[in-house]
Amino acid sequence: LGPPSPRKPIGAFMRTSLTFAVVLNLCLFAAARAADDPNAPIDPAAYDHVIKLAAVGDSITEGVGTSRHQQTAWPALLGRMLGAKWSVGNFGSSGRTLLNNGDFPYQTKGALKKALAFQPDVVVILLGTNDTKPQNWKYKDQFPADYADLIQKFRKLPTNPRIFICQPPLVVGAGNYKINQAGIDAEMPVITQIAKDQSTGLID
């Protein structure tokens, strides 16, 4: 992953994916912390098999908007950074919400079934952007319970995966499709509290 060619400048979406992948890579391998810290780094040596990481999210995770989204989305970039010891599965689904009463809930999409069937050792969840649309955010009071419900579905897996939840990225300008920064700002403390309540890692 060298600097972009001056002849082929990368777009804003690609820069976002690359930045997120780099930050996530640093979070996974930060300086050692206490073993009971949900943000403690993952030690690959503790696994006797290829570590499966499930990337759960919306179009930002799926990679919609990049020229070759399955190769340039952040899960693909992260997989290349982590190396052969890891297998990163992209379970992003465009337009999906965390809210179960949202217009396109992630939990009703086949991507969730595939993510669970992947039997991950690590789960990274990046949802919430589409929840800021007015028709979805009117259910904001249900956000913590719906997030806890999704987390518990992964916690029930026999792999007992490490789970990290993410703050949604910045909405640039006026946004698209009624996605808005005001909703993102409102979500930030809610997601922080969910991570504390559910004892998950938190990635900003």
mmCIF file of C-alpha atoms in Angstrom:
data_model
loop_
_atom_site.group_PDB
_atom_site.id
_atom_site.type_symbol
_atom_site.label_atom_id
_atom_site.label_comp_id
_atom_site.label_asym_id
_atom_site.label_seq_id
_atom_site.Cartn_x
_atom_site.Cartn_y
_atom_site.Cartn_z
ATOM 1 C CA LEU A 1 0.000 0.000 0.000
ATOM 2 C CA GLY A 2 2.156 2.794 -1.288
ATOM 3 C CA PRO A 3 1.126 6.378 -2.016
ATOM 4 C CA PRO A 4 -1.479 6.794 -4.761
ATOM 5 C CA SER A 5 -0.225 7.345 -8.270
ATOM 6 C CA PRO A 6 -0.464 10.991 -9.375
ATOM 7 C CA ARG A 7 -2.049 9.732 -12.609
ATOM 8 C CA LYS A 8 -4.813 7.915 -10.714
ATOM 9 C CA PRO A 9 -5.824 10.003 -7.690
ATOM 10 C CA ILE A 10 -7.989 8.185 -5.210
ATOM 11 C CA GLY A 11 -11.427 9.527 -4.360
ATOM 12 C CA ALA A 12 -12.782 10.583 -0.997
ATOM 13 C CA PHE A 13 -14.435 7.221 -0.432
ATOM 14 C CA MET A 14 -11.192 5.364 -1.073
ATOM 15 C CA ARG A 15 -9.328 7.686 1.289
ATOM 16 C CA THR A 16 -11.956 7.016 3.949
ATOM 17 C CA SER A 17 -11.607 3.254 3.501
ATOM 18 C CA LEU A 18 -7.821 3.408 3.629
ATOM 19 C CA THR A 19 -7.811 5.649 6.714
ATOM 20 C CA PHE A 20 -10.305 3.421 8.502
ATOM 21 C CA ALA A 21 -8.314 0.293 7.694
ATOM 22 C CA VAL A 22 -5.101 1.841 9.007
ATOM 23 C CA VAL A 23 -6.760 3.044 12.220
ATOM 24 C CA LEU A 24 -8.413 -0.331 12.766
ATOM 25 C CA ASN A 25 -5.107 -2.098 12.206
ATOM 26 C CA LEU A 26 -3.509 0.094 14.876
ATOM 27 C CA CYS A 27 -6.408 -0.553 17.265
ATOM 28 C CA LEU A 28 -6.085 -4.302 16.872
ATOM 29 C CA PHE A 29 -2.369 -4.230 17.653
ATOM 30 C CA ALA A 30 -1.971 -1.304 20.063
ATOM 31 C CA ALA A 31 0.295 -1.483 23.078
ATOM 32 C CA ALA A 32 -0.648 -4.258 25.492
ATOM 33 C CA ARG A 33 -3.440 -3.610 27.984
ATOM 34 C CA ALA A 34 -5.065 -5.640 30.716
ATOM 35 C CA ALA A 35 -6.602 -8.899 29.508
ATOM 36 C CA ASP A 36 -10.065 -7.889 30.731
ATOM 37 C CA ASP A 37 -9.989 -4.659 28.716
ATOM 38 C CA PRO A 38 -12.362 -5.045 25.717
ATOM 39 C CA ASN A 39 -10.015 -2.757 23.777
ATOM 40 C CA ALA A 40 -6.980 -4.916 24.540
ATOM 41 C CA PRO A 41 -5.009 -5.892 21.431
ATOM 42 C CA ILE A 42 -5.489 -9.240 19.766
ATOM 43 C CA ASP A 43 -2.555 -11.622 20.039
ATOM 44 C CA PRO A 44 -2.393 -13.770 16.886
ATOM 45 C CA ALA A 45 -0.112 -16.206 18.702
ATOM 46 C CA ALA A 46 -3.034 -17.145 20.943
ATOM 47 C CA TYR A 47 -4.856 -18.701 17.971
ATOM 48 C CA ASP A 48 -3.910 -22.057 16.473
ATOM 49 C CA HIS A 49 -5.863 -21.330 13.290
ATOM 50 C CA VAL A 50 -6.388 -18.562 10.767
ATOM 51 C CA ILE A 51 -8.220 -15.766 12.606
ATOM 52 C CA LYS A 52 -11.556 -14.921 11.040
ATOM 53 C CA LEU A 53 -12.656 -11.303 11.211
ATOM 54 C CA ALA A 54 -16.206 -10.407 10.168
ATOM 55 C CA ALA A 55 -16.676 -6.844 8.929
ATOM 56 C CA VAL A 56 -20.326 -5.936 9.519
ATOM 57 C CA GLY A 57 -21.823 -2.744 8.136
ATOM 58 C CA ASP A 58 -23.508 -0.806 5.370
ATOM 59 C CA SER A 59 -22.225 0.547 2.031
ATOM 60 C CA ILE A 60 -19.161 2.031 3.745
ATOM 61 C CA THR A 61 -18.096 -1.498 4.660
ATOM 62 C CA GLU A 62 -19.316 -3.099 1.440
ATOM 63 C CA GLY A 63 -17.252 -0.548 -0.465
ATOM 64 C CA VAL A 64 -19.937 0.932 -2.701
ATOM 65 C CA GLY A 65 -18.555 3.978 -4.478
ATOM 66 C CA THR A 66 -15.064 2.609 -5.047
ATOM 67 C CA SER A 67 -13.927 1.481 -8.478
ATOM 68 C CA ARG A 68 -13.417 -2.148 -7.404
ATOM 69 C CA HIS A 69 -15.220 -2.224 -4.109
ATOM 70 C CA GLN A 70 -14.416 -5.787 -3.104
ATOM 71 C CA GLN A 71 -10.708 -5.020 -3.568
ATOM 72 C CA THR A 72 -10.599 -1.455 -2.217
ATOM 73 C CA ALA A 73 -13.178 -1.430 0.591
ATOM 74 C CA TRP A 74 -11.698 -1.167 4.084
ATOM 75 C CA PRO A 75 -12.166 -4.899 4.895
ATOM 76 C CA ALA A 76 -10.071 -5.811 1.847
ATOM 77 C CA LEU A 77 -7.393 -3.261 2.740
ATOM 78 C CA LEU A 78 -7.366 -4.449 6.341
ATOM 79 C CA GLY A 79 -7.046 -8.070 5.228
ATOM 80 C CA ARG A 80 -3.946 -7.239 3.220
ATOM 81 C CA MET A 81 -2.451 -5.323 6.152
ATOM 82 C CA LEU A 82 -3.077 -8.145 8.625
ATOM 83 C CA GLY A 83 -1.549 -10.833 6.425
ATOM 84 C CA ALA A 84 -1.872 -14.583 5.997
ATOM 85 C CA LYS A 85 -2.736 -15.299 9.644
ATOM 86 C CA TRP A 86 -6.081 -13.561 9.113
ATOM 87 C CA SER A 87 -9.168 -14.030 6.939
ATOM 88 C CA VAL A 88 -11.334 -10.919 6.692
ATOM 89 C CA GLY A 89 -14.907 -11.414 5.489
ATOM 90 C CA ASN A 90 -16.809 -8.448 4.074
ATOM 91 C CA PHE A 91 -20.436 -8.606 5.244
ATOM 92 C CA GLY A 92 -21.352 -5.037 4.406
ATOM 93 C CA SER A 93 -24.769 -4.408 2.858
ATOM 94 C CA SER A 94 -25.625 -1.082 1.254
ATOM 95 C CA GLY A 95 -28.330 1.088 2.785
ATOM 96 C CA ARG A 96 -28.743 -0.979 5.950
ATOM 97 C CA THR A 97 -29.586 0.414 9.357
ATOM 98 C CA LEU A 98 -28.706 -0.727 12.854
ATOM 99 C CA LEU A 99 -32.266 0.080 13.904
ATOM 100 C CA ASN A 100 -34.611 -2.859 13.501
ATOM 101 C CA ASN A 101 -37.429 -0.408 12.712
ATOM 102 C CA GLY A 102 -35.302 1.377 10.133
ATOM 103 C CA ASP A 103 -36.237 1.292 6.469
ATOM 104 C CA PHE A 104 -33.615 -1.391 5.662
ATOM 105 C CA PRO A 105 -32.549 -3.173 8.891
ATOM 106 C CA TYR A 106 -29.269 -5.074 8.783
ATOM 107 C CA GLN A 107 -30.730 -7.908 10.822
ATOM 108 C CA THR A 108 -33.301 -8.732 8.138
ATOM 109 C CA LYS A 109 -30.648 -8.992 5.425
ATOM 110 C CA GLY A 110 -28.920 -12.181 4.386
ATOM 111 C CA ALA A 111 -25.558 -10.577 5.164
ATOM 112 C CA LEU A 112 -26.130 -11.174 8.878
ATOM 113 C CA LYS A 113 -26.775 -14.883 8.325
ATOM 114 C CA LYS A 114 -23.586 -15.090 6.275
ATOM 115 C CA ALA A 115 -21.604 -13.215 8.949
ATOM 116 C CA LEU A 116 -22.822 -15.612 11.640
ATOM 117 C CA ALA A 117 -22.160 -18.651 9.436
ATOM 118 C CA PHE A 118 -18.590 -17.347 8.939
ATOM 119 C CA GLN A 119 -18.000 -18.256 12.613
ATOM 120 C CA PRO A 120 -15.748 -15.256 13.245
ATOM 121 C CA ASP A 121 -13.160 -14.916 15.969
ATOM 122 C CA VAL A 122 -13.366 -11.129 15.739
ATOM 123 C CA VAL A 123 -16.316 -8.927 14.749
ATOM 124 C CA VAL A 124 -16.065 -5.264 13.735
ATOM 125 C CA ILE A 125 -19.421 -3.484 13.427
ATOM 126 C CA LEU A 126 -19.701 -0.176 11.570
ATOM 127 C CA LEU A 127 -23.389 0.761 11.424
ATOM 128 C CA GLY A 128 -25.337 3.925 12.181
ATOM 129 C CA THR A 129 -24.822 6.166 9.150
ATOM 130 C CA ASN A 130 -28.144 5.288 7.497
ATOM 131 C CA ASP A 131 -29.881 5.510 10.859
ATOM 132 C CA THR A 132 -29.454 9.303 10.754
ATOM 133 C CA LYS A 133 -32.055 9.613 7.982
ATOM 134 C CA PRO A 134 -35.167 11.268 9.481
ATOM 135 C CA GLN A 135 -37.432 8.302 8.721
ATOM 136 C CA ASN A 136 -35.054 6.104 10.748
ATOM 137 C CA TRP A 137 -33.805 8.389 13.512
ATOM 138 C CA LYS A 138 -37.342 8.882 14.814
ATOM 139 C CA TYR A 139 -36.743 5.450 16.392
ATOM 140 C CA LYS A 140 -33.538 6.622 18.068
ATOM 141 C CA ASP A 141 -34.722 5.516 21.511
ATOM 142 C CA GLN A 142 -34.540 1.917 20.258
ATOM 143 C CA PHE A 143 -30.916 2.263 19.113
ATOM 144 C CA PRO A 144 -29.215 0.897 22.285
ATOM 145 C CA ALA A 145 -31.502 -2.137 22.570
ATOM 146 C CA ASP A 146 -31.210 -2.972 18.878
ATOM 147 C CA TYR A 147 -27.399 -2.679 19.040
ATOM 148 C CA ALA A 148 -27.332 -4.947 22.093
ATOM 149 C CA ASP A 149 -29.509 -7.431 20.216
ATOM 150 C CA LEU A 150 -27.064 -7.543 17.300
ATOM 151 C CA ILE A 151 -24.079 -7.913 19.616
ATOM 152 C CA GLN A 152 -25.731 -10.790 21.453
ATOM 153 C CA LYS A 153 -26.317 -12.677 18.214
ATOM 154 C CA PHE A 154 -22.542 -12.792 17.739
ATOM 155 C CA ARG A 155 -21.893 -13.491 21.406
ATOM 156 C CA LYS A 156 -23.931 -16.688 21.127
ATOM 157 C CA LEU A 157 -21.520 -18.137 18.564
ATOM 158 C CA PRO A 158 -19.328 -21.031 19.725
ATOM 159 C CA THR A 159 -16.247 -19.046 18.683
ATOM 160 C CA ASN A 160 -16.962 -16.470 21.447
ATOM 161 C CA PRO A 161 -15.691 -13.659 19.216
ATOM 162 C CA ARG A 162 -14.038 -10.439 20.306
ATOM 163 C CA ILE A 163 -16.387 -7.627 19.294
ATOM 164 C CA PHE A 164 -15.513 -4.052 18.369
ATOM 165 C CA ILE A 165 -18.119 -1.414 17.543
ATOM 166 C CA CYS A 166 -17.282 1.741 15.623
ATOM 167 C CA GLN A 167 -18.264 5.372 15.622
ATOM 168 C CA PRO A 168 -19.636 6.256 12.153
ATOM 169 C CA PRO A 169 -17.405 8.480 10.021
ATOM 170 C CA LEU A 170 -17.887 12.173 9.309
ATOM 171 C CA VAL A 171 -20.654 13.216 6.922
ATOM 172 C CA VAL A 172 -19.070 15.618 4.449
ATOM 173 C CA GLY A 173 -21.047 18.754 3.581
ATOM 174 C CA ALA A 174 -24.809 18.351 3.365
ATOM 175 C CA GLY A 175 -24.495 14.582 2.944
ATOM 176 C CA ASN A 176 -26.520 12.377 0.597
ATOM 177 C CA TYR A 177 -29.794 10.472 0.867
ATOM 178 C CA LYS A 178 -30.765 12.575 3.947
ATOM 179 C CA ILE A 179 -27.787 11.199 5.906
ATOM 180 C CA ASN A 180 -26.657 14.026 8.181
ATOM 181 C CA GLN A 181 -23.895 14.993 10.599
ATOM 182 C CA ALA A 182 -26.349 16.124 13.284
ATOM 183 C CA GLY A 183 -27.532 12.529 13.593
ATOM 184 C CA ILE A 184 -23.951 11.256 13.696
ATOM 185 C CA ASP A 185 -23.156 13.706 16.493
ATOM 186 C CA ALA A 186 -26.176 12.446 18.443
ATOM 187 C CA GLU A 187 -25.097 8.829 17.946
ATOM 188 C CA MET A 188 -21.544 9.288 19.226
ATOM 189 C CA PRO A 189 -22.266 9.318 22.995
ATOM 190 C CA VAL A 190 -24.917 6.619 22.572
ATOM 191 C CA ILE A 191 -22.455 4.260 20.867
ATOM 192 C CA THR A 192 -19.808 5.047 23.481
ATOM 193 C CA GLN A 193 -22.260 4.083 26.210
ATOM 194 C CA ILE A 194 -23.296 0.916 24.356
ATOM 195 C CA ALA A 195 -19.650 -0.166 24.215
ATOM 196 C CA LYS A 196 -19.396 0.306 27.993
ATOM 197 C CA ASP A 197 -22.676 -1.435 28.730
ATOM 198 C CA GLN A 198 -21.944 -4.363 26.419
ATOM 199 C CA SER A 199 -18.204 -4.592 27.216
ATOM 200 C CA THR A 200 -17.158 -4.342 23.584
ATOM 201 C CA GLY A 201 -14.160 -2.626 22.094
ATOM 202 C CA LEU A 202 -14.805 0.885 20.758
ATOM 203 C CA ILE A 203 -13.156 2.275 17.638
ATOM 204 C CA ASP A 204 -13.403 6.017 17.005
#
